[in-house]
mmCIF file of C-alpha atoms in Angstrom:
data_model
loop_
_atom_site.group_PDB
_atom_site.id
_atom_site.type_symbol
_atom_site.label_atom_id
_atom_site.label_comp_id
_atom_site.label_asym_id
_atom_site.label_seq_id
_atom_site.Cartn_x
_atom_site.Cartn_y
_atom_site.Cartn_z
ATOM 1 C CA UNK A 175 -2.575 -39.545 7.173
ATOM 2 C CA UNK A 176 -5.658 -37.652 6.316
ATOM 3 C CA UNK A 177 -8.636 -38.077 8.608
ATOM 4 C CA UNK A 178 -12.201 -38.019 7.877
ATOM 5 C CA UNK A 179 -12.447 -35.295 9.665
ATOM 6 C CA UNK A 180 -10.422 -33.399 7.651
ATOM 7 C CA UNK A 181 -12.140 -34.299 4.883
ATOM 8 C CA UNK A 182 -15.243 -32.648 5.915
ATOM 9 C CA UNK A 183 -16.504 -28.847 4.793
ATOM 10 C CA UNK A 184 -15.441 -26.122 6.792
ATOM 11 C CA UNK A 185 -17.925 -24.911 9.034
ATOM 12 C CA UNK A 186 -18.988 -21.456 7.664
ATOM 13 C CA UNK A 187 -17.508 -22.072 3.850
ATOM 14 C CA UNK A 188 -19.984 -20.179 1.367
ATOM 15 C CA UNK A 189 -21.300 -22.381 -1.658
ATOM 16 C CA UNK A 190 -20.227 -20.730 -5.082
ATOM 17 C CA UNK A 191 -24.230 -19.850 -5.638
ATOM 18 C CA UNK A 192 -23.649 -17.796 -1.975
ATOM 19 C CA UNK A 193 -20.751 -16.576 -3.685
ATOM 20 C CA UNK A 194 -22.324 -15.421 -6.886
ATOM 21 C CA UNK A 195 -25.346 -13.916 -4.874
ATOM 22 C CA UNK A 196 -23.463 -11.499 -3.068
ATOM 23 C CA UNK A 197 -21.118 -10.444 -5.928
ATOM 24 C CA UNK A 198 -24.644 -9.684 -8.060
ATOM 25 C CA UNK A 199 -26.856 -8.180 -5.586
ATOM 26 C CA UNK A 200 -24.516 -7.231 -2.140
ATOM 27 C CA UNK A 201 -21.195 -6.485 -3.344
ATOM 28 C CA UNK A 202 -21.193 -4.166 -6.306
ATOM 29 C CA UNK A 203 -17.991 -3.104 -6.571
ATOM 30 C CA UNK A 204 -16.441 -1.768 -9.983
ATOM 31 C CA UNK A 205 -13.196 -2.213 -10.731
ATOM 32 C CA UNK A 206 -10.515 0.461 -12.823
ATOM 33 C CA UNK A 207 -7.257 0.902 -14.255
ATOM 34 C CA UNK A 208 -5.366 3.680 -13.837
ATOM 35 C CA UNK A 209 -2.207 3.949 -15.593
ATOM 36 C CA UNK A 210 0.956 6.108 -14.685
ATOM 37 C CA UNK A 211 3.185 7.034 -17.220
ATOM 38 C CA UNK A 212 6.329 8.194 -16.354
ATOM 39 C CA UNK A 213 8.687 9.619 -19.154
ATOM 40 C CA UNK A 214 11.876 11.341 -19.138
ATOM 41 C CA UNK A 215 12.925 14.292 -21.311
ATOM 42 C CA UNK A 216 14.725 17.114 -21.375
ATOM 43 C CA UNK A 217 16.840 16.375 -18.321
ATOM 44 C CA UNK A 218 13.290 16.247 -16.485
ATOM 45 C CA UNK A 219 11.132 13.302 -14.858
ATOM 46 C CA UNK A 220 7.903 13.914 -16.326
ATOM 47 C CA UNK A 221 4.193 12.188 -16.092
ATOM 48 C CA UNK A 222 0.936 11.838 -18.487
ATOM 49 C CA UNK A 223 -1.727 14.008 -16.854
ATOM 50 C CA UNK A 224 -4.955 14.483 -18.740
ATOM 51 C CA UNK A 225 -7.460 16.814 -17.170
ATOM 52 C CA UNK A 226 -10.709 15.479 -15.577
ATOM 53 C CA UNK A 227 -14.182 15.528 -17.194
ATOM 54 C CA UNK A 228 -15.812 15.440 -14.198
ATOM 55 C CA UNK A 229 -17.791 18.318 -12.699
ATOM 56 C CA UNK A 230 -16.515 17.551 -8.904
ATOM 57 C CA UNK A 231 -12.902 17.542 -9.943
ATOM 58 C CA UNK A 232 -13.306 20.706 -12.430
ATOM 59 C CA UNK A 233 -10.217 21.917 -13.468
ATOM 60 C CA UNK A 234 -7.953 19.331 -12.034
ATOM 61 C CA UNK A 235 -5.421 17.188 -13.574
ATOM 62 C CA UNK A 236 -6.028 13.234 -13.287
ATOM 63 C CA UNK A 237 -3.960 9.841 -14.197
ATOM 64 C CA UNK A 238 -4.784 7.928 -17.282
ATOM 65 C CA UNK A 239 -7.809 5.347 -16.215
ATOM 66 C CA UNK A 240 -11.069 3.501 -16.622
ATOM 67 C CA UNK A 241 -13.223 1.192 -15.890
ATOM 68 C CA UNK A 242 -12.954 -3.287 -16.710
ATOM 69 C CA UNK A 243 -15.341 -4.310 -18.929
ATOM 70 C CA UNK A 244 -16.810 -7.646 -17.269
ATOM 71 C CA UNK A 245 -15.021 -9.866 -19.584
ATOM 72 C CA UNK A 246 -11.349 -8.137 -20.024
ATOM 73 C CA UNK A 247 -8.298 -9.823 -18.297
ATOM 74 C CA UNK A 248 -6.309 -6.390 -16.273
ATOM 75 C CA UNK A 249 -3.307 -6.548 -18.430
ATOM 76 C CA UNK A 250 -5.670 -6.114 -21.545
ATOM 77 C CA UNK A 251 -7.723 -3.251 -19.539
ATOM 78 C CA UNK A 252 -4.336 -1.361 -18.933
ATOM 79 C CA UNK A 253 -3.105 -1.295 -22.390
ATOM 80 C CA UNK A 254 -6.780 -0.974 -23.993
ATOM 81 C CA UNK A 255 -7.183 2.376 -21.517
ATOM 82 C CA UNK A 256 -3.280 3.751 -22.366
ATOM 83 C CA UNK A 257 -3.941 3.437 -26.444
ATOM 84 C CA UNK A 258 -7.612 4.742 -26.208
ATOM 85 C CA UNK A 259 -6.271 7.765 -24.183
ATOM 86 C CA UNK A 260 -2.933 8.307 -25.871
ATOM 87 C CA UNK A 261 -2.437 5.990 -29.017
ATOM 88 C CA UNK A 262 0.249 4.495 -27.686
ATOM 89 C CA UNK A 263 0.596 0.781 -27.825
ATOM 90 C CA UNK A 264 4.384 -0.191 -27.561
ATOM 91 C CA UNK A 265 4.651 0.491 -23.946
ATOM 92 C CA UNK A 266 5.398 -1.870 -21.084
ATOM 93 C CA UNK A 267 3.384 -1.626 -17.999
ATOM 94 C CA UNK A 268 3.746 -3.627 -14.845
ATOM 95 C CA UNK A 269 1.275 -3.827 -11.970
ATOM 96 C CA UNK A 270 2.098 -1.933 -9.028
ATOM 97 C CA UNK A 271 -0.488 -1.531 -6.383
ATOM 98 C CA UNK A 272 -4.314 -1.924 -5.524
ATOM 99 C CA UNK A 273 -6.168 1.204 -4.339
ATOM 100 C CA UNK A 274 -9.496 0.145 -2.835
ATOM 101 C CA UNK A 275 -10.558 2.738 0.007
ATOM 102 C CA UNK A 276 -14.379 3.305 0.322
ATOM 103 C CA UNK A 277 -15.088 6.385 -0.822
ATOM 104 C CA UNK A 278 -12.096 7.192 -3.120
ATOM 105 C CA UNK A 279 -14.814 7.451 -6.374
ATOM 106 C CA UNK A 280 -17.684 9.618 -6.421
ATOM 107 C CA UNK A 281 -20.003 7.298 -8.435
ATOM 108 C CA UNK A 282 -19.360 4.533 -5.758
ATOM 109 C CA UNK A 283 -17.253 1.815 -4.568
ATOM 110 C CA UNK A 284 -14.680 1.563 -7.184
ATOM 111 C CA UNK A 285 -11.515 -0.537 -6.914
ATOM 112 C CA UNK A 286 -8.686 0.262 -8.768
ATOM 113 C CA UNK A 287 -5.338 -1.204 -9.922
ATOM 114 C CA UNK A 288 -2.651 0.803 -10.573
ATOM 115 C CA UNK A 289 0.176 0.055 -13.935
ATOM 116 C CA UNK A 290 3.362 1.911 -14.155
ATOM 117 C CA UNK A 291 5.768 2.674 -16.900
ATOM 118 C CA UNK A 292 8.997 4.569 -17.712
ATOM 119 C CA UNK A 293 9.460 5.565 -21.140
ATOM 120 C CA UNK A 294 12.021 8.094 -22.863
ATOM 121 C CA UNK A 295 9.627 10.983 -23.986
ATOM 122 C CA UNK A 296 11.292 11.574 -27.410
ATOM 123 C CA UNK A 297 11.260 7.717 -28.387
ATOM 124 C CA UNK A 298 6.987 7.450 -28.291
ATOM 125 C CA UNK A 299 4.687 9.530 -29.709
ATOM 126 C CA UNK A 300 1.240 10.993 -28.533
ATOM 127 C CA UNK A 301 -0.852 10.640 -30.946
ATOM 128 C CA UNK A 302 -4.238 11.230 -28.545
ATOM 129 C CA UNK A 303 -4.433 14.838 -27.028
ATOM 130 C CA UNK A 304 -8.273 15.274 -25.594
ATOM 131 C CA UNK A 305 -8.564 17.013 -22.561
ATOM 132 C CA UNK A 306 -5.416 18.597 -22.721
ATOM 133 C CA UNK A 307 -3.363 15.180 -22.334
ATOM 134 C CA UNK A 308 0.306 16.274 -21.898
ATOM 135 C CA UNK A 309 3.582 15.632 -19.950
ATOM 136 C CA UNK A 310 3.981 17.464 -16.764
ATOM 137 C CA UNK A 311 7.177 17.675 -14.791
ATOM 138 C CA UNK A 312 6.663 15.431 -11.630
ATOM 139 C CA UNK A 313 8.040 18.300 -9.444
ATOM 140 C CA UNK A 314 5.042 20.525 -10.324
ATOM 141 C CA UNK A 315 2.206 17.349 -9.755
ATOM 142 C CA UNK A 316 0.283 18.514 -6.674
ATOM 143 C CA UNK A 317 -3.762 17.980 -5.623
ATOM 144 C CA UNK A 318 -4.626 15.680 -8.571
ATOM 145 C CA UNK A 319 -8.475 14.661 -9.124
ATOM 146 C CA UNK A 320 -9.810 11.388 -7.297
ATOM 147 C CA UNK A 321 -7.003 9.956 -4.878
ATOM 148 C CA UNK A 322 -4.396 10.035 -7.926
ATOM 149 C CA UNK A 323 -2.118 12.119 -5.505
ATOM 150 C CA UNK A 324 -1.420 9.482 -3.042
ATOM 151 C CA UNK A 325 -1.631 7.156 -6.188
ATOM 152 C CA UNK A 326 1.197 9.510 -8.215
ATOM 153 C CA UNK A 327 2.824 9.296 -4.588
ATOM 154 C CA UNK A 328 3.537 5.692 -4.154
ATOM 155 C CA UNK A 329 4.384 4.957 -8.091
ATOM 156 C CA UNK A 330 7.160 7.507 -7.849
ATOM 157 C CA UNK A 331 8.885 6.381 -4.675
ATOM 158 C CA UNK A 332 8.222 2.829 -6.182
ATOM 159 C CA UNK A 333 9.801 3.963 -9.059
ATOM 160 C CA UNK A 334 12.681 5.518 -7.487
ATOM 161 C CA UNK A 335 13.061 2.663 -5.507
ATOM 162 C CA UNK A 336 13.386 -0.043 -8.663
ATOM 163 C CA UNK A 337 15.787 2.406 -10.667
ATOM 164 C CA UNK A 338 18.243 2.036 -7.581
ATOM 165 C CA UNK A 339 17.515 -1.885 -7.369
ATOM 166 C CA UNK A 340 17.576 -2.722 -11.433
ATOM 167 C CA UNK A 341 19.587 -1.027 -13.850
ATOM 168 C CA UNK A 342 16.290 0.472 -16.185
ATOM 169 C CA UNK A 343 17.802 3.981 -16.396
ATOM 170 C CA UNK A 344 19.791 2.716 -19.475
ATOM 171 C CA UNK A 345 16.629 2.129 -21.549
ATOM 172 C CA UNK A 346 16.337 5.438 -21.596
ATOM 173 C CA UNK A 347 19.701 6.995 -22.607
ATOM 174 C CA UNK A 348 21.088 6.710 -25.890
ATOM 175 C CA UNK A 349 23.291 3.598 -26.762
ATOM 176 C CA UNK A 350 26.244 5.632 -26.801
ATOM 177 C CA UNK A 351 25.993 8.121 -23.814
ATOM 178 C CA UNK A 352 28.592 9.910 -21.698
ATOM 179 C CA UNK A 353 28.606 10.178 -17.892
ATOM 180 C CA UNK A 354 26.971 13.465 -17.610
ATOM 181 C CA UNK A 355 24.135 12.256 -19.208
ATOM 182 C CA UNK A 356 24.124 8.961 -16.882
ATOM 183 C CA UNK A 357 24.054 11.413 -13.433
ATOM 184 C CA UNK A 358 21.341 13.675 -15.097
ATOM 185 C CA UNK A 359 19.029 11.104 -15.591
ATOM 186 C CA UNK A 360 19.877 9.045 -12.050
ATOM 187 C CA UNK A 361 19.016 12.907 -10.498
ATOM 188 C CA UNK A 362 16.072 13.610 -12.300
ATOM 189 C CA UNK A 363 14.451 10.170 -11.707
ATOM 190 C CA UNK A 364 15.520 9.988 -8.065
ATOM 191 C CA UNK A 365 15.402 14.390 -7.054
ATOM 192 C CA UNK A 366 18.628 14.450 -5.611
ATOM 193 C CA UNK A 367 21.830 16.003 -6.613
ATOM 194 C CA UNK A 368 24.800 14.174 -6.635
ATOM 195 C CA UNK A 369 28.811 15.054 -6.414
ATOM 196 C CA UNK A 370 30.338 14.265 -9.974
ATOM 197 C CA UNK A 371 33.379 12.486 -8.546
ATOM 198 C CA UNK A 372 31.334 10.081 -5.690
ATOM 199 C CA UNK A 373 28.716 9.405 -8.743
ATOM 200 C CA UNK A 374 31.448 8.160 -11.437
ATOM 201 C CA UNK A 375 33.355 6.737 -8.967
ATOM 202 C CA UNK A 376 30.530 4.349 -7.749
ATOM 203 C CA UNK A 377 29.627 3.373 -11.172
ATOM 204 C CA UNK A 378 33.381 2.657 -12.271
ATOM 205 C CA UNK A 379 33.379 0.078 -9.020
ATOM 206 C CA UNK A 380 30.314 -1.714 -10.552
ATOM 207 C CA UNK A 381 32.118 -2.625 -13.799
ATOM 208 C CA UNK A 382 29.041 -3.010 -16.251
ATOM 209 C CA UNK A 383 30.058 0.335 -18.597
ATOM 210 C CA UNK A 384 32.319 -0.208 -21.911
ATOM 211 C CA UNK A 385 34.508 2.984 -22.854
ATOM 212 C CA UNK A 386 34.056 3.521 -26.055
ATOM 213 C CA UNK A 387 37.192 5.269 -27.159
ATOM 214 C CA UNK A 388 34.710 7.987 -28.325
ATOM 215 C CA UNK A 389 33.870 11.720 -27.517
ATOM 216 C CA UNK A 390 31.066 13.528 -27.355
ATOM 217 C CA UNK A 391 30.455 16.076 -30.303
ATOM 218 C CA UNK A 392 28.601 19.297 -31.101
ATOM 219 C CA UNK A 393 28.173 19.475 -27.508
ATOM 220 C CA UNK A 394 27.968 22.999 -26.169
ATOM 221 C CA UNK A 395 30.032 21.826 -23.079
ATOM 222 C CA UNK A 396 33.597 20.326 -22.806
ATOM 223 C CA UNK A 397 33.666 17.039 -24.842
ATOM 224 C CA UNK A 398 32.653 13.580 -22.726
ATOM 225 C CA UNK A 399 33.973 10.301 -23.172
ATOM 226 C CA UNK A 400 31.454 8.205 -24.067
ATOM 227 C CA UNK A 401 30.297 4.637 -23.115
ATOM 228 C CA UNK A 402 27.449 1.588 -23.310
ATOM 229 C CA UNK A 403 26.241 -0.466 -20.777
ATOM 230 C CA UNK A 404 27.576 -3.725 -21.401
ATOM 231 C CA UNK A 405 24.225 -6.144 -20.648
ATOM 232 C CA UNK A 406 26.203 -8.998 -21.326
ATOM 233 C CA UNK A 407 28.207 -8.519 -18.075
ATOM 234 C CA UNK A 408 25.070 -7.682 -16.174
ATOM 235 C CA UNK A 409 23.221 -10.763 -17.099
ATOM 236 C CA UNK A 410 25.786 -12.828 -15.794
ATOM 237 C CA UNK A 411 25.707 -10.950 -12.148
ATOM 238 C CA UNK A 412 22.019 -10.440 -12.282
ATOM 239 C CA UNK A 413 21.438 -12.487 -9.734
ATOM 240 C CA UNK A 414 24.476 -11.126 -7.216
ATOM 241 C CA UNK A 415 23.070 -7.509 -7.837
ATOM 242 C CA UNK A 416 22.491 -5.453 -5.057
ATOM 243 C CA UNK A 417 21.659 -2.484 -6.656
ATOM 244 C CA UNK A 418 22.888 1.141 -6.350
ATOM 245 C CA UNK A 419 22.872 2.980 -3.308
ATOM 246 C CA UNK A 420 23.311 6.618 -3.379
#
């Protein structure tokens, strides 16, 4: 039963004109994007860095970001930021973390949220290069402008973390792929070398790849079998996954 008493306002609520007073004249707080784009090429786990155009951070390499316009949803920030900086507008980004300390901006309190993708390099296009926008391998990414290092940080281990949990590795080999391929990528993305036979052996238990009946060819190696991943099968175990542990 609900009491009168509980009925009546809490003690020190703010009104919504309290509310909207502080956020105008008190608070003040701006709010960003920054966007990490993770792509994979060449064997190699690489990231868009573009370098800064501020004077503080001269010299220094930064993420892709900016600020919210007043009216703009996040989601439509993110992608508005990634195509103004790069062109590219057929990438999927998914929130990943909030970044809010003090005194991470120089211009003032600045809040930013943080978007994360992983694309295959060859598949999308740059079509924006200002300031020296290019893909840099992620073993080389060290003292980045702002607090984009810890921000870089986290988004990789995050992403190392969901490529073990969720099979997204296969979006970025080629339908047809062999099993050299498959352990490059899995050691790029995650910086670890594995042994062939443990690797092939764990992902033989698993039961989600098709053999083809097909080799490799041109190849300037000894011919591969190759094989798909059959999403069909995966579907239907999606929700008994418990991802791959290496």
């Amino acid at each position: 039963m609900i009491t009168d008493e509980k009925l009546l306002p809490l003690k020190n609520a703010k009104s919504l004109h309290v509310i909207q007073s502080e956020v105008e004249n008190i608070n003040r707080i701006a709010l960003s994007v920054d966007c990490v784009i993770f792509g994979f090429d060449e064997n190699k786990l690489k990231v868009l860095l573009i370098r800064s155009d501020l004077k503080k951070y001269a010299g220094k390499w930064s993420l892709l970001g900016d600020l919210v316009f007043p009216k703009e949803d996040l989601d439509a920030a993110a992608y508005r930021i990634l195509k103004q900086r790069t062109g590219l507008s057929d990438v999927y980004l998914e929130q990943v973390h909030t970044f809010g300390a003090v005194n991470r901006h120089p211009a003032g309190r600045v809040v930013t949220v943080t978007y994360c993708s992983l694309i295959n390099v060859q598949h999308h296009k740059i079509n924006i290069l200002d300031n020296e926008l290019h893909w840099h391998d992620v073993k080389n990414v060290t003292d980045l402008a702002f607090d984009h290092q810890q921000i870089f940080d986290i988004c990789l281990t995050q992403l190392q973390k969901r490529v073990q949990e969720h099979p997204l590795g296969f979006n970025l080999l080629p339908k047809k792929f062999s099993l050299r391929e498959l352990q490059n990528l899995y050691e790029a993305i995650l910086n670890l070398k594995m042994d062939r036979r443990n690797f092939r052996k764990k992902f033989f238990s698993m039961d989600l790849l098709t053999d083809l009946n097909e080799m490799e060819q041109d190849v300037p190696h000894r011919p591969g079998k190759l094989y798909k991943f059959n999403y069909e099968k995966y579907s239907k175990r999606e929700k008994k996954w418990t991802g791959i542990d290496f």
